[in-house]
Amino acid sequence: MAIVHPTALVDSGAELASDVEIGPYVVVGAQVRIGRGTRVGAHCVLSGHTTIGEDNVFHPFSSIGGVPQDKKYAGEPTRLEIGDRNMVREYCTFNTGTAQDSGCTRIGNDNWIMAYVHVAHDVQLGNHATLANNATLAGHVRLGDWVTVGGLSGVHQFVKIGAYAFIGFSSAISQDVPPFIMADGNPSSARGFNIEGLRRRGFGPARMAAVKRMYRLLYREGLTLDDAKIRMANLLEEYPEAQEDVQLMLGFLAESTRGIVR
């Protein structure tokens, strides 16, 4: 059976896998589902229509599954879904979705989420992301895989941040950040591409060269965005090893709605 501290309040409607650990003074609501191996630290509150996967760790004082901070919210049965193996440090707040979007906030797998991080309604967070202390994701934000968001940074609602992007410390991100790009500042701008992050992810010389070319086309050759995309398409033949990377960038630019950081 789950290990539940005697001071915790777990609703009889909650579903806990057999080896879940619930710490002192935790509150677990009736519509919460928690998968195997997950540990919930002292004083956390898990509420709402919240589904949590396996082997997650929640450090003390986090609020998981609270209602959206959105004045339009009228009590609709929206959801929060959290994947597997996420590390969630102290005082984090994750909210459920809204009826104006998909109705679901989603957090993927293997994310490292540090203290005081806020994940607002309808955020779609991928896998292997790192969100440093006090990073704030506003409503409807989309983050790809392997994204890093520096401490004390804020991401404006509806912004998209592509896979492998890096957001520097104390930045205000109000436009989309393409994959692989490093951005920071207030107002934010592109500073380069995420060389060290790509090396750590195993990018070889050909893939690194293709990413460097895409960065230069976007930011260093004075091209319009449309012209840059046309030139990028030619890289599919020039760098066959990097076809997925080029397609990732082209797909992101095609779906960008707020314009990209420049």
PDB file of N, CA and C in Angstrom, residues 9 44-45 78 93 113 130 150 152 176 204 230-231 253:
ATOM      1  N   LEU A   9      -3.766  14.532   4.499  1.00  0.00           N
ATOM      2  CA  LEU A   9      -5.194  14.415   4.216  1.00  0.00           C
ATOM      3  C   LEU A   9      -5.357  13.962   2.778  1.00  0.00           C
ATOM      4  N   CYS A  44       2.764  19.817   0.563  1.00  0.00           N
ATOM      5  CA  CYS A  44       2.290  20.015  -0.808  1.00  0.00           C
ATOM      6  C   CYS A  44       0.765  19.892  -0.852  1.00  0.00           C
ATOM      7  N   VAL A  45       0.163  20.599  -1.809  1.00  0.00           N
ATOM      8  CA  VAL A  45      -1.270  20.493  -2.059  1.00  0.00           C
ATOM      9  C   VAL A  45      -1.459  20.033  -3.502  1.00  0.00           C
ATOM     10  N   THR A  78     -11.295  21.391 -16.151  1.00  0.00           N
ATOM     11  CA  THR A  78     -10.049  21.317 -16.904  1.00  0.00           C
ATOM     12  C   THR A  78      -9.011  20.500 -16.133  1.00  0.00           C
ATOM     13  N   THR A  93       4.183  26.192  -8.532  1.00  0.00           N
ATOM     14  CA  THR A  93       2.741  26.243  -8.756  1.00  0.00           C
ATOM     15  C   THR A  93       2.444  25.841 -10.192  1.00  0.00           C
ATOM     16  N   ILE A 113      12.718  21.040 -12.620  1.00  0.00           N
ATOM     17  CA  ILE A 113      11.961  22.261 -12.361  1.00  0.00           C
ATOM     18  C   ILE A 113      12.338  22.752 -10.970  1.00  0.00           C
ATOM     19  N   THR A 130      14.862  22.306 -18.449  1.00  0.00           N
ATOM     20  CA  THR A 130      15.361  22.817 -17.178  1.00  0.00           C
ATOM     21  C   THR A 130      14.781  24.210 -16.972  1.00  0.00           C
ATOM     22  N   GLY A 150      16.393  30.366 -17.899  1.00  0.00           N
ATOM     23  CA  GLY A 150      17.186  30.859 -16.787  1.00  0.00           C
ATOM     24  C   GLY A 150      16.348  31.415 -15.650  1.00  0.00           C
ATOM     25  N   LEU A 152      14.611  33.695 -12.803  1.00  0.00           N
ATOM     26  CA  LEU A 152      13.971  35.008 -12.780  1.00  0.00           C
ATOM     27  C   LEU A 152      13.516  35.468 -14.158  1.00  0.00           C
ATOM     28  N   ASP A 176       8.451  34.590 -30.012  1.00  0.00           N
ATOM     29  CA  ASP A 176       8.865  33.191 -30.121  1.00  0.00           C
ATOM     30  C   ASP A 176      10.386  33.083 -30.258  1.00  0.00           C
ATOM     31  N   GLY A 204      26.838  16.064 -33.754  1.00  0.00           N
ATOM     32  CA  GLY A 204      28.121  15.945 -34.414  1.00  0.00           C
ATOM     33  C   GLY A 204      28.443  17.159 -35.265  1.00  0.00           C
ATOM     34  N   ILE A 230      13.536  30.156 -47.285  1.00  0.00           N
ATOM     35  CA  ILE A 230      13.835  29.573 -48.606  1.00  0.00           C
ATOM     36  C   ILE A 230      15.257  29.044 -48.641  1.00  0.00           C
ATOM     37  N   ARG A 231      16.186  29.840 -48.108  1.00  0.00           N
ATOM     38  CA  ARG A 231      17.583  29.405 -48.099  1.00  0.00           C
ATOM     39  C   ARG A 231      17.771  28.196 -47.182  1.00  0.00           C
ATOM     40  N   LEU A 253       9.144  27.817 -37.562  1.00  0.00           N
ATOM     41  CA  LEU A 253       8.926  29.133 -38.170  1.00  0.00           C
ATOM     42  C   LEU A 253       7.571  29.213 -38.863  1.00  0.00           C
TER      43      LEU A 253
END
